[in-house]
GROMACS .gro file of C-alpha atoms in nm:
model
  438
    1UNK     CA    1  -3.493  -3.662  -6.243
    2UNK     CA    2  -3.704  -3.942  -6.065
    3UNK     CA    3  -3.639  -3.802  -5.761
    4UNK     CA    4  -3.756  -3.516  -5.847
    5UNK     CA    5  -4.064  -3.621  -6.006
    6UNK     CA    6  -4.137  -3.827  -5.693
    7UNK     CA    7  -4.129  -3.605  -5.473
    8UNK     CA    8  -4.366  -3.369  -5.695
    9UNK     CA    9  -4.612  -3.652  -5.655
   10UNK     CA   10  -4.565  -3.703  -5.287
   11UNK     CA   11  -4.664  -3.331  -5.281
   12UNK     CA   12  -4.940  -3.341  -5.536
   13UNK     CA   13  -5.135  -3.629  -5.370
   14UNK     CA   14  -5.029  -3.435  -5.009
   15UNK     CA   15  -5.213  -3.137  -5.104
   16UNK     CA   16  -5.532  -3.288  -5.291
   17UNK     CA   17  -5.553  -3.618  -5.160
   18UNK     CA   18  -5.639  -3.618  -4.773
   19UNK     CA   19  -5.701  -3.992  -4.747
   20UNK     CA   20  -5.499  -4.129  -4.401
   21UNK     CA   21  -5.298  -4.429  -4.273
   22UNK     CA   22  -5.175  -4.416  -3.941
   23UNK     CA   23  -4.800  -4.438  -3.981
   24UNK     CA   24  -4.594  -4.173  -3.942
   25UNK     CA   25  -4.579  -3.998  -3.586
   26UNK     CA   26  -4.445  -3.625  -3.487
   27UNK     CA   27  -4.371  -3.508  -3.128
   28UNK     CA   28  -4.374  -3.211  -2.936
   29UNK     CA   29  -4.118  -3.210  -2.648
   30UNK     CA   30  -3.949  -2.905  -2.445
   31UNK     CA   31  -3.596  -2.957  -2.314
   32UNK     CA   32  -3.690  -2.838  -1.980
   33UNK     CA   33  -4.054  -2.826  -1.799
   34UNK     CA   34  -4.010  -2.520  -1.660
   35UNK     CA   35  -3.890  -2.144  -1.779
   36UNK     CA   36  -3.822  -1.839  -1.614
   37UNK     CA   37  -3.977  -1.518  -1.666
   38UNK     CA   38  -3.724  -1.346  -1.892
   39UNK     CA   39  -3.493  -1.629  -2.003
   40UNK     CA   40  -3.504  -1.896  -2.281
   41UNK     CA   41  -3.664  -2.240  -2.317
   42UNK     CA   42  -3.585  -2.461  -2.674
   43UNK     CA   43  -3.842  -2.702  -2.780
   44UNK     CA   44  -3.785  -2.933  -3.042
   45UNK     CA   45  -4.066  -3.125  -3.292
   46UNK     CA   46  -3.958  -3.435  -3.502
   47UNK     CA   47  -4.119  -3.685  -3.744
   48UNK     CA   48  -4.083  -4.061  -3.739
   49UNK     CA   49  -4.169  -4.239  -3.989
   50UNK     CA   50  -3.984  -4.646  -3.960
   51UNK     CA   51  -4.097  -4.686  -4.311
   52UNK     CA   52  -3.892  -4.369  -4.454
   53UNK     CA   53  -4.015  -4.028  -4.457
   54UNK     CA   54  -4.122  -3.870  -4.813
   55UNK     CA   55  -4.262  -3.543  -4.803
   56UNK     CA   56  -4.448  -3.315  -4.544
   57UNK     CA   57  -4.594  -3.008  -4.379
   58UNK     CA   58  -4.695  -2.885  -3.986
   59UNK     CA   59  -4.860  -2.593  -3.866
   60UNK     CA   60  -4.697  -2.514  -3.486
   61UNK     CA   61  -4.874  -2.322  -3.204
   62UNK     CA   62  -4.799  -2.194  -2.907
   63UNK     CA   63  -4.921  -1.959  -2.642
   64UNK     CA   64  -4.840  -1.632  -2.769
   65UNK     CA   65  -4.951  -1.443  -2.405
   66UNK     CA   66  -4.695  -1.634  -2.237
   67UNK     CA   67  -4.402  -1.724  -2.514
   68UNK     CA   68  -4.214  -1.500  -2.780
   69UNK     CA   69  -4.081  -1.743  -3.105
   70UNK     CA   70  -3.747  -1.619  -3.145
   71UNK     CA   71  -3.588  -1.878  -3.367
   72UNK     CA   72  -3.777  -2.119  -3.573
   73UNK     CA   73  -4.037  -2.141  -3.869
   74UNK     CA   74  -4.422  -2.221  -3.771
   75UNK     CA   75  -4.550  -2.311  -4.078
   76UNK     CA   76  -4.313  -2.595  -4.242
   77UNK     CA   77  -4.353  -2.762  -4.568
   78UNK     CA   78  -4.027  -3.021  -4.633
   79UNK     CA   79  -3.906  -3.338  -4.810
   80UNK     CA   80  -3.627  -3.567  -4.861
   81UNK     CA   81  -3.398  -3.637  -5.078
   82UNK     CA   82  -3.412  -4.016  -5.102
   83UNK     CA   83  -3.526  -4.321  -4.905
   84UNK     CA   84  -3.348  -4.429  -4.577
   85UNK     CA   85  -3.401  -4.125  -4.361
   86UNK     CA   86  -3.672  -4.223  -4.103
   87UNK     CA   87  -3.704  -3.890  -3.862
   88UNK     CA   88  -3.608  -3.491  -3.888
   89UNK     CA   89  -3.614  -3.306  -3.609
   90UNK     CA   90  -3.700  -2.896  -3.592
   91UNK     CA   91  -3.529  -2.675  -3.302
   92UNK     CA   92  -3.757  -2.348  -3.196
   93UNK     CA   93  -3.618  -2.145  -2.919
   94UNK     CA   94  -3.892  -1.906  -2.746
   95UNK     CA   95  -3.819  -1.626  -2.494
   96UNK     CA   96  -4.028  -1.626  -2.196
   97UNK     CA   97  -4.285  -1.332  -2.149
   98UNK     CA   98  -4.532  -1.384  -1.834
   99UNK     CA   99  -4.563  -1.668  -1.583
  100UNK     CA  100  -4.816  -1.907  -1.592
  101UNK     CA  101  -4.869  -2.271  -1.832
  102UNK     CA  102  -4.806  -2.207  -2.165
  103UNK     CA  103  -4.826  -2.504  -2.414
  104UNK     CA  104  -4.700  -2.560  -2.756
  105UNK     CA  105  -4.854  -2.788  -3.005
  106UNK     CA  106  -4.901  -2.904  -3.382
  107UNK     CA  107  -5.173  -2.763  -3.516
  108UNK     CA  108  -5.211  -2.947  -3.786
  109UNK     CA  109  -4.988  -3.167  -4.020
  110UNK     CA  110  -4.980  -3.450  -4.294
  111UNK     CA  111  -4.707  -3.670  -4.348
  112UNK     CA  112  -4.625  -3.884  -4.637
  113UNK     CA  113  -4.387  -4.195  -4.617
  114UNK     CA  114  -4.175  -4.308  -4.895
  115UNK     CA  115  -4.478  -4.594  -4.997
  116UNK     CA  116  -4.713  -4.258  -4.991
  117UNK     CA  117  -4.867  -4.332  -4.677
  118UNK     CA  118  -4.998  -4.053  -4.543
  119UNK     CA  119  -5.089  -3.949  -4.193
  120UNK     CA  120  -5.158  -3.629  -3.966
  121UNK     CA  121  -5.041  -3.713  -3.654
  122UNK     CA  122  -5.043  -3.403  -3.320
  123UNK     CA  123  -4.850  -3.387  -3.002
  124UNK     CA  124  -4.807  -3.101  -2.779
  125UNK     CA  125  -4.579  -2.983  -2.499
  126UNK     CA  126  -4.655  -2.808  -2.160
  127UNK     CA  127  -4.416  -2.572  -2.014
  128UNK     CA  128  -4.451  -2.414  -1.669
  129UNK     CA  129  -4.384  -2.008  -1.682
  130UNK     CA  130  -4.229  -1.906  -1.324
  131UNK     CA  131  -4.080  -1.593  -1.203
  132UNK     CA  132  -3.669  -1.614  -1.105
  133UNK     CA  133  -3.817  -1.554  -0.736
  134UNK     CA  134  -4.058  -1.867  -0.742
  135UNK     CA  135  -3.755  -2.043  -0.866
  136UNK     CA  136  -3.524  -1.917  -0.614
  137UNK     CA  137  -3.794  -1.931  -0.314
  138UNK     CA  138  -3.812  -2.300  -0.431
  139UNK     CA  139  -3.488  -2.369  -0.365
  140UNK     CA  140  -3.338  -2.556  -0.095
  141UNK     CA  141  -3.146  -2.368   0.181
  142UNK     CA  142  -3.002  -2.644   0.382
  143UNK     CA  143  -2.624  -2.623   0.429
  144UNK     CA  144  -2.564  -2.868   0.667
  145UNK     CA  145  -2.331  -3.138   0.634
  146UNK     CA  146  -2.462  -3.479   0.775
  147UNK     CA  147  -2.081  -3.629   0.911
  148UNK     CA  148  -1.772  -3.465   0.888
  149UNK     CA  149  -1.433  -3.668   0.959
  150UNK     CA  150  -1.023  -3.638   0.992
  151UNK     CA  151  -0.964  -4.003   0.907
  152UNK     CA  152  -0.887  -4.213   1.216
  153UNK     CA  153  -0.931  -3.902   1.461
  154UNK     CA  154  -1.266  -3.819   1.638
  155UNK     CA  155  -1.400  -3.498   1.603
  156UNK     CA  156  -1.774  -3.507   1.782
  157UNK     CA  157  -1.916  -3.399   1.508
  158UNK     CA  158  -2.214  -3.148   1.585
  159UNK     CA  159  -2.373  -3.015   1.237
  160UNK     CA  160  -2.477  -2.701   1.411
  161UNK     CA  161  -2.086  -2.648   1.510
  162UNK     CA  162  -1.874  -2.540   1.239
  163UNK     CA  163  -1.532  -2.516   1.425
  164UNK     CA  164  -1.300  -2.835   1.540
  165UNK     CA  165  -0.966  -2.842   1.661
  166UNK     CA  166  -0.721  -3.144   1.635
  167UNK     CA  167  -0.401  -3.222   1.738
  168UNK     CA  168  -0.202  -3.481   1.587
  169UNK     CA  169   0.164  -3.658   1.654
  170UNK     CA  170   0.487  -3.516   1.510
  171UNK     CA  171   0.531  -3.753   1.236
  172UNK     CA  172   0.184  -3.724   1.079
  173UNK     CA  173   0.251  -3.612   0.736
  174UNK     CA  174  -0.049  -3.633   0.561
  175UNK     CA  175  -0.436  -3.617   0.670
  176UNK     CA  176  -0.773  -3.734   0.447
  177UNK     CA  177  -1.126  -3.519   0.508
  178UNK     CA  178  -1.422  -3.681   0.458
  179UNK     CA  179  -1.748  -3.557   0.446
  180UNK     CA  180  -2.168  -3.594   0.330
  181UNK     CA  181  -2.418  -3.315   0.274
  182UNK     CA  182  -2.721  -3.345   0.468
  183UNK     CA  183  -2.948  -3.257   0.181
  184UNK     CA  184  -2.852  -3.415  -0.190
  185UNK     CA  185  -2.922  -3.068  -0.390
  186UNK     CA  186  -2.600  -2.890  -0.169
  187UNK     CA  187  -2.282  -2.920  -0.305
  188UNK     CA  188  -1.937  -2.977  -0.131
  189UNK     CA  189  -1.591  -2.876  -0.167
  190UNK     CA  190  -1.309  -2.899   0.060
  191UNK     CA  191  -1.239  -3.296   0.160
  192UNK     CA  192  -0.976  -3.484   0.043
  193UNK     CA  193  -0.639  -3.615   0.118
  194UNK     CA  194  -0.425  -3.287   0.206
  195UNK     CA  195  -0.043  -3.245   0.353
  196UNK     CA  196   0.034  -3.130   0.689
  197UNK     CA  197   0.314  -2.983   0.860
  198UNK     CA  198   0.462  -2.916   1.208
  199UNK     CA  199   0.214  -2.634   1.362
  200UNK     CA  200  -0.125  -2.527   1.291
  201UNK     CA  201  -0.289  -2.625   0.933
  202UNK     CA  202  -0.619  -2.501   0.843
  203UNK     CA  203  -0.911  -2.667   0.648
  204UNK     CA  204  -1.240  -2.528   0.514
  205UNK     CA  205  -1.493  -2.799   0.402
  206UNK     CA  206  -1.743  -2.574   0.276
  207UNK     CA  207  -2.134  -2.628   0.178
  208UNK     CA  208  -2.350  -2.485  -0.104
  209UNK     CA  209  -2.714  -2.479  -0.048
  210UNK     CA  210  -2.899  -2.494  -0.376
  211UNK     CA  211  -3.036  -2.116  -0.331
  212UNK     CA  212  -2.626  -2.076  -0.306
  213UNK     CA  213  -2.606  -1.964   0.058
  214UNK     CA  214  -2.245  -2.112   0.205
  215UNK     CA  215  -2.184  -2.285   0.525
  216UNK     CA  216  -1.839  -2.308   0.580
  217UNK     CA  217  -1.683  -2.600   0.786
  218UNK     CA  218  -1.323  -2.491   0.975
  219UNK     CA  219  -1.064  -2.772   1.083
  220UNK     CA  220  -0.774  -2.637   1.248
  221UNK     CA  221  -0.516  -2.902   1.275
  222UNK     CA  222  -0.210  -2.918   1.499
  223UNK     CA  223   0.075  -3.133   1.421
  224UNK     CA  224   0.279  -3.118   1.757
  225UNK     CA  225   0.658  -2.977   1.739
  226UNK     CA  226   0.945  -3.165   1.837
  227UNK     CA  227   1.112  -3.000   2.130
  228UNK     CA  228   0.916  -2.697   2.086
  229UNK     CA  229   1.075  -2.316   2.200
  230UNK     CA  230   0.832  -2.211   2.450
  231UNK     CA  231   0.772  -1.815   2.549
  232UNK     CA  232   0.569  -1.668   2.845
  233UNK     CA  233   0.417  -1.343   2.804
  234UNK     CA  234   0.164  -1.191   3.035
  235UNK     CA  235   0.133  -1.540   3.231
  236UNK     CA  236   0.075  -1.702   2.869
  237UNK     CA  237   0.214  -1.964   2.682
  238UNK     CA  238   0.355  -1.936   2.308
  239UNK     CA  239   0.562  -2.136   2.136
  240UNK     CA  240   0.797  -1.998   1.861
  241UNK     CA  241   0.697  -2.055   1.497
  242UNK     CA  242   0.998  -2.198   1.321
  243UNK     CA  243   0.887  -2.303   0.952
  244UNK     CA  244   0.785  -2.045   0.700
  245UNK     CA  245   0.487  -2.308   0.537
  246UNK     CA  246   0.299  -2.181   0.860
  247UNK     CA  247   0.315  -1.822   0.775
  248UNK     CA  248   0.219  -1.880   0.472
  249UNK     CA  249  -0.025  -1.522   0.365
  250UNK     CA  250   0.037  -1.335   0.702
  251UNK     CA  251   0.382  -1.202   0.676
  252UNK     CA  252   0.348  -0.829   0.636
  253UNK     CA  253   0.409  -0.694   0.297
  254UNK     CA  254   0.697  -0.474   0.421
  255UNK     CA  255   0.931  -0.716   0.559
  256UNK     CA  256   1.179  -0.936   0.401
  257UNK     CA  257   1.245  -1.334   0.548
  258UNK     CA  258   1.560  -1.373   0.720
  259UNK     CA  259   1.671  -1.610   0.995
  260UNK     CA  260   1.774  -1.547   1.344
  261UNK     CA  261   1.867  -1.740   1.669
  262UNK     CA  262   1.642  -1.827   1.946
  263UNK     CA  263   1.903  -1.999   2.199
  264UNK     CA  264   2.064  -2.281   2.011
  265UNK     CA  265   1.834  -2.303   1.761
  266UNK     CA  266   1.759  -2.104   1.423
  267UNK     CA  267   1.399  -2.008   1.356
  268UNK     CA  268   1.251  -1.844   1.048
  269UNK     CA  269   1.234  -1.395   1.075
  270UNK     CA  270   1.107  -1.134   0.895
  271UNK     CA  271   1.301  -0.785   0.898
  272UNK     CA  272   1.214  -0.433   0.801
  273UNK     CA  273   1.528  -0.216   0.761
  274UNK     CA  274   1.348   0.117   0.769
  275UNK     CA  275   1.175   0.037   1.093
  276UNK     CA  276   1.522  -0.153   1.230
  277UNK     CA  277   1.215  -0.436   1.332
  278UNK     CA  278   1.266  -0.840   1.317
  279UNK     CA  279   0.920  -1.004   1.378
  280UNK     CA  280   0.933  -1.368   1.499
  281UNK     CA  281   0.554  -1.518   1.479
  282UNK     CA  282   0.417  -1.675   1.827
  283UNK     CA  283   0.141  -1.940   1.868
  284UNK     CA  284  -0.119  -1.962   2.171
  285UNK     CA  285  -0.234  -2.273   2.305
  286UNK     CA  286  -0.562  -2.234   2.076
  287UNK     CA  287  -0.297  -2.238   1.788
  288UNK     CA  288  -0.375  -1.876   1.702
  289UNK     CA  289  -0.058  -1.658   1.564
  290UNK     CA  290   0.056  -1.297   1.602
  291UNK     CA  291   0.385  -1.153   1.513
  292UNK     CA  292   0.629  -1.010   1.790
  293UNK     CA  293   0.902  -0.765   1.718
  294UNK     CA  294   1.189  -0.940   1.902
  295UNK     CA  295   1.532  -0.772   2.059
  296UNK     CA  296   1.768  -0.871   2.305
  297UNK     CA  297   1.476  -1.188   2.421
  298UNK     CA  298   1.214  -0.964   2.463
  299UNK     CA  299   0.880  -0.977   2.258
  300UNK     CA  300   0.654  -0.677   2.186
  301UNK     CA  301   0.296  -0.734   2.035
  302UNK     CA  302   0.347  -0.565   1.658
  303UNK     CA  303   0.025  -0.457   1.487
  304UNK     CA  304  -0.014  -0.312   1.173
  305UNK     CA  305  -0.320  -0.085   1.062
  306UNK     CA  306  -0.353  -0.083   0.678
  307UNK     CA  307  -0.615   0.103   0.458
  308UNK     CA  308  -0.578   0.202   0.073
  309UNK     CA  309  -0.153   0.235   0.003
  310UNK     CA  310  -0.082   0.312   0.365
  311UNK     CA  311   0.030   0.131   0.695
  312UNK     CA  312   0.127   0.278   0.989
  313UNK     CA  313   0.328   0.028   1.266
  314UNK     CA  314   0.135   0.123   1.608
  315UNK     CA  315   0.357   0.264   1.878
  316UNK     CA  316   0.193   0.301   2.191
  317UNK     CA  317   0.261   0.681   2.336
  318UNK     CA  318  -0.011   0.906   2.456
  319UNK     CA  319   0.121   1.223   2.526
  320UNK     CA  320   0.067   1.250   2.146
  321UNK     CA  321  -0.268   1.171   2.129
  322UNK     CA  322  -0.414   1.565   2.144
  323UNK     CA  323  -0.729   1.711   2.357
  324UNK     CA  324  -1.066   1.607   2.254
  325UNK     CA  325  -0.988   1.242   2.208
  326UNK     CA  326  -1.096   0.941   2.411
  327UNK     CA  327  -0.878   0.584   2.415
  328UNK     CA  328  -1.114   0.324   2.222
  329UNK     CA  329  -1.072   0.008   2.091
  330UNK     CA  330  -1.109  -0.027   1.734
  331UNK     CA  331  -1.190  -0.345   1.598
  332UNK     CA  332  -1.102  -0.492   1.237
  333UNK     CA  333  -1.116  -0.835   1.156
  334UNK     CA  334  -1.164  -0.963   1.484
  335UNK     CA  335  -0.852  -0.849   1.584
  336UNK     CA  336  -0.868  -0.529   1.865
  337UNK     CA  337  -0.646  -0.181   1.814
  338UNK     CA  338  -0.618   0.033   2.104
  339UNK     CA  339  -0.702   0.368   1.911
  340UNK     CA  340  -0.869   0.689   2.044
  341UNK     CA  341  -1.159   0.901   1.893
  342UNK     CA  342  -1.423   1.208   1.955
  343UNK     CA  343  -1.755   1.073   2.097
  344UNK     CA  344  -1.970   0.886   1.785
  345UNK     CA  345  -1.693   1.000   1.508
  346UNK     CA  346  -1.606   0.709   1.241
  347UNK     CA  347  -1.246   0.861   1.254
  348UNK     CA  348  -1.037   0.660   1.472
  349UNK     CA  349  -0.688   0.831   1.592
  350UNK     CA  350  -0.357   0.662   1.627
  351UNK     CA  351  -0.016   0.690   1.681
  352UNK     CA  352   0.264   0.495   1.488
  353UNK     CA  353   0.512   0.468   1.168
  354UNK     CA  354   0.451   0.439   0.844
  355UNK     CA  355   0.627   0.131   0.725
  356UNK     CA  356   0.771   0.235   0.395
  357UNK     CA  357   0.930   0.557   0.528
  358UNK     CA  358   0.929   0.508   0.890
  359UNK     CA  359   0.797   0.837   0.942
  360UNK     CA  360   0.659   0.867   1.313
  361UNK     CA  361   0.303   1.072   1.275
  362UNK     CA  362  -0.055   1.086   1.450
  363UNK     CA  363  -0.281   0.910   1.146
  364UNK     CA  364  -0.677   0.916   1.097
  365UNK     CA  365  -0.814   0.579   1.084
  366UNK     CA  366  -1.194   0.612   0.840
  367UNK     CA  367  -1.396   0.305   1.003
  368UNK     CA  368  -1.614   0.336   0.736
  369UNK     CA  369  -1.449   0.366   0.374
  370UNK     CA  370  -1.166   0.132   0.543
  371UNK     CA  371  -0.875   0.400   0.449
  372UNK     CA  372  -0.593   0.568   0.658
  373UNK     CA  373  -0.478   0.864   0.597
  374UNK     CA  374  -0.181   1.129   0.796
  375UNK     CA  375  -0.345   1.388   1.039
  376UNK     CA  376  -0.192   1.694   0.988
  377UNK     CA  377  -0.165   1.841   1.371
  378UNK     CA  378   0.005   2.124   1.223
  379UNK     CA  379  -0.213   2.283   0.989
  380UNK     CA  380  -0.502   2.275   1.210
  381UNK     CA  381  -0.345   2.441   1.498
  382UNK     CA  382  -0.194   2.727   1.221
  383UNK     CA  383  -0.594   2.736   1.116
  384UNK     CA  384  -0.720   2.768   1.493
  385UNK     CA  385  -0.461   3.032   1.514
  386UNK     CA  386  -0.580   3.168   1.180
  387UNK     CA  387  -0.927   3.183   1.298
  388UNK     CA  388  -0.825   3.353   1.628
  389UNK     CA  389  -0.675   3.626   1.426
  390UNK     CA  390  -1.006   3.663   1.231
  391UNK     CA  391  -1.224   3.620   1.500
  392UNK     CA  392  -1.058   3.970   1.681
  393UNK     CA  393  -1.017   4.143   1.354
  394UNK     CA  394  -1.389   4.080   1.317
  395UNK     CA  395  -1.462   4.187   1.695
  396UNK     CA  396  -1.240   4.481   1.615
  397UNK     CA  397  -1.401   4.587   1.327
  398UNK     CA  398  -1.746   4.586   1.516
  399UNK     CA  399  -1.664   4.795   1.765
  400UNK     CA  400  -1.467   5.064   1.561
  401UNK     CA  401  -1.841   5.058   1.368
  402UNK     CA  402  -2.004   5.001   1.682
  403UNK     CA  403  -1.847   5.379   1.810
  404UNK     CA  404  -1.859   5.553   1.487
  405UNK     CA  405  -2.197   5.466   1.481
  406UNK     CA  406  -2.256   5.618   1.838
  407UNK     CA  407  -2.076   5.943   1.748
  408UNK     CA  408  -2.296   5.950   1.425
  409UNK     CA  409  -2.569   5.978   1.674
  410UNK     CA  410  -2.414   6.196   1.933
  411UNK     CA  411  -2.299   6.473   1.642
  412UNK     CA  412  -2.709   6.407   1.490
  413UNK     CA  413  -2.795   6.503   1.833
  414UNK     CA  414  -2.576   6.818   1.891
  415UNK     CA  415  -2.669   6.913   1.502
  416UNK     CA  416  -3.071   6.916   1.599
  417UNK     CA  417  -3.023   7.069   1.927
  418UNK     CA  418  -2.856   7.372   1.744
  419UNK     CA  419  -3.140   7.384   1.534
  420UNK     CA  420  -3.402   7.393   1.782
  421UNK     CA  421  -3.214   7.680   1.967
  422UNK     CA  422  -3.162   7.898   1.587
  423UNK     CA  423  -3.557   7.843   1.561
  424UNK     CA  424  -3.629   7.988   1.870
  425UNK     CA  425  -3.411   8.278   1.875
  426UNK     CA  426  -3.601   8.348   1.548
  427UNK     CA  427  -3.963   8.291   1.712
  428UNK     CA  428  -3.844   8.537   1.977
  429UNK     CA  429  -3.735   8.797   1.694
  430UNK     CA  430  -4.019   8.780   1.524
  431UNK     CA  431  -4.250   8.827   1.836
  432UNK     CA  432  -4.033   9.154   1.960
  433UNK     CA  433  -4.068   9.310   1.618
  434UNK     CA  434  -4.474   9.250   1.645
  435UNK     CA  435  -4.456   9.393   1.984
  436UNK     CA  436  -4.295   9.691   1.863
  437UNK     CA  437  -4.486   9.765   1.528
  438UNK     CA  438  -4.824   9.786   1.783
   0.00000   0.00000   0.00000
């Protein structure tokens, strides 16, 4: 009941009695300096008062051309419930409406302490209005890294060069990456301490600029084979991928991991029933891999063309390829099809098996939408035929109208000629019988 009555007199002598003692203080602050057009900024106001708070009121502004109030209560008129609490703090969220400064401020207040001194402190707060593109324009857009490193290797680092190769002994297990941005606002993933295994591994250390634009970093490291299998093709050297960790990712969906015997030695396969293929993988001397259908120790490029729920295993025959078409090179990925097309058509043409059925067809390769799909040979030469039979039923039909249409006019012409010929036997009637009547 005290309490109560206290705090009644805090407000009575608030509200009547405007005499002032500097002591209490209030504060205006923003939790960021600048807001974007659109979004959200908070600001928050709070009393201090080291002596205990008692009772009071504020009045907040703000920039109403430039802020909306979404959250929060301008006009506030508060108290305590006992001694002890020296500071309350008030939370006002505003949406963002135009760009430009817009400031927000106590308008007015009075504060009362719990010894009823009373005080009417002001603060304000500036906030900085900016569109998402200022803020995005401001931005940094440097994605360079300043050193990149394999620990204890050299790699001549170049920050303008964004692809290394390195080739390391046999019995290196393990490798650590270590890297610096060039500029402290991009960010970095990608270094670390990472396993390795015999054969090519590959490492991306990539940088984000703070507008968010990506630099990526590419480390291809070789750790040499012990007593390697080595293949010639085409007056180049491969060696024979034995482990599976290499593969890992590339193995085409359709075939199934087996094992099979190179020589002496048992290396890692991939079979497709259907197509009666075994793939082995090869790697150049730049540590680049293809797979090679293998029989009887000979090795035959095998490329697959997917798009959508197809793929089609590329045979090489041209006698299928039909009339019309010209051999191309289509390109996807960077790796190179030999396909053949009609001059500046997106539909690429190509011969092969599908590899879930093993059905050998011509397919239609769409450069654009990225889909395959089965040309049907067939049905267009039954519709060229089709057409040919319309085309001289049409031509037919013309000229049976084309001669009725001449006899119409040759029976017109006999009809009037017969006429003229009944007129003048009349004329010559009619002039006899005036002849005769004189």
């Amino acid at each position: 009941m005290k309490k109560k009555i206290l705090m009644l007199s805090f407000l009575f002598l608030f509200l009547f009695f405007p005499f002032r003692v500097d002591a209490a203080s209030i504060s205006v602050a923003g939790t960021t300096a600048t807001g974007i057009v659109g979004g959200n900024i908070t600001v928050r106001v709070t009393l201090r008062d080291e002596k205990g708070l008692g009772s009071w009121q504020f009045n907040l502004g703000y920039d109403t051309n430039k802020l909306q109030l979404t959250s929060g209560d301008v006009n506030v008129v508060d108290y305590t419930s006992g001694p002890g609490e020296t500071s309350r703090t008030y939370t006002y969220q505003f949406r963002v409406k135009a760009a430009g400064t817009a400031s927000v401020y106590i308008a007015s207040s009075n504060i009362y302490n719990w010894d009823e001194e009373q005080s009417g402190p002001k603060d304000s707060t500036t906030i900085e209005c900016v569109t998402r593109q200022i803020i995005q324009e401001s931005y940094s857009a440097n994605n360079n890294l300043a050193n990149l490193e394999v620990e204890g290797y050299d790699l001549s680092f170049d920050k303008n060069v964004t692809d290394y190769q390195l080739e390391v002994e046999s019995d290196i297990t393990k490798i650590k990456i270590n890297a610096s941005v060039e500029d402290k606002t991009a960010s970095l993933t990608g270094t670390g301490e990472f396993d390795v295994h015999e054969g090519a591994n590959s490492f991306d250390v990539v940088v984000t600029a703070e507008n968010g634009v990506t630099k990526t970093y590419h480390i291809n490291v070789v750790v040499k084979e012990q007593n390697p299998i080595e293949v010639t093709l085409n007056s180049s050297d491969y060696t024979v991928v034995r482990k599976k960790e290499e593969l890992e990712g590339m193995v085409p969906k359709s075939f199934e991991e087996t094992t099979l015997k190179i020589g002496e030695e048992e290396v890692v396969a991939f079979q497709n029933k259907t197509l009666n293929l075994t793939l082995v993988a090869l790697k150049d001397s730049k540590g680049k891999i293809h797979f090679y259908s293998y029989q009887d120790n000979k090795y035959t490029l095998y490329q697959e063309l997917t798009g959508g729920n197809l793929s089609v295993h590329l045979l090489k025959d041209e006698s299928k390829i039909p009339m019309g078409y010209e051999k191309d090179t289509l390109e996807i990925e960077g790796e190179k099809y030999t396909a053949y097309r009609r001059k500046n058509s997106r539909y690429y043409l190509v011969y092969g098996e599908n590899v879930e059925t093993g059905d050998k067809n011509l397919y239609l390769y769409d450069s654009q939408e990225k889909t395959i799909q089965r040309y049907y040979q067939e049905d267009l030469e039954s519709l060229k035929k089709t057409n040919q039979v319309l085309i001289y039923i049409i031509i037919g039909i013309s000229s049976l109208l084309f001669f009725l249409l001449i006899l119409f006019f040759l029976l017109l012409k006999k009809r009037n000629k017969k006429k003229r010929k009944m007129v003048e036997r009349e004329k010559r009637k009619t002039k006899r019988k005036d002849e005769f009547d004189l």
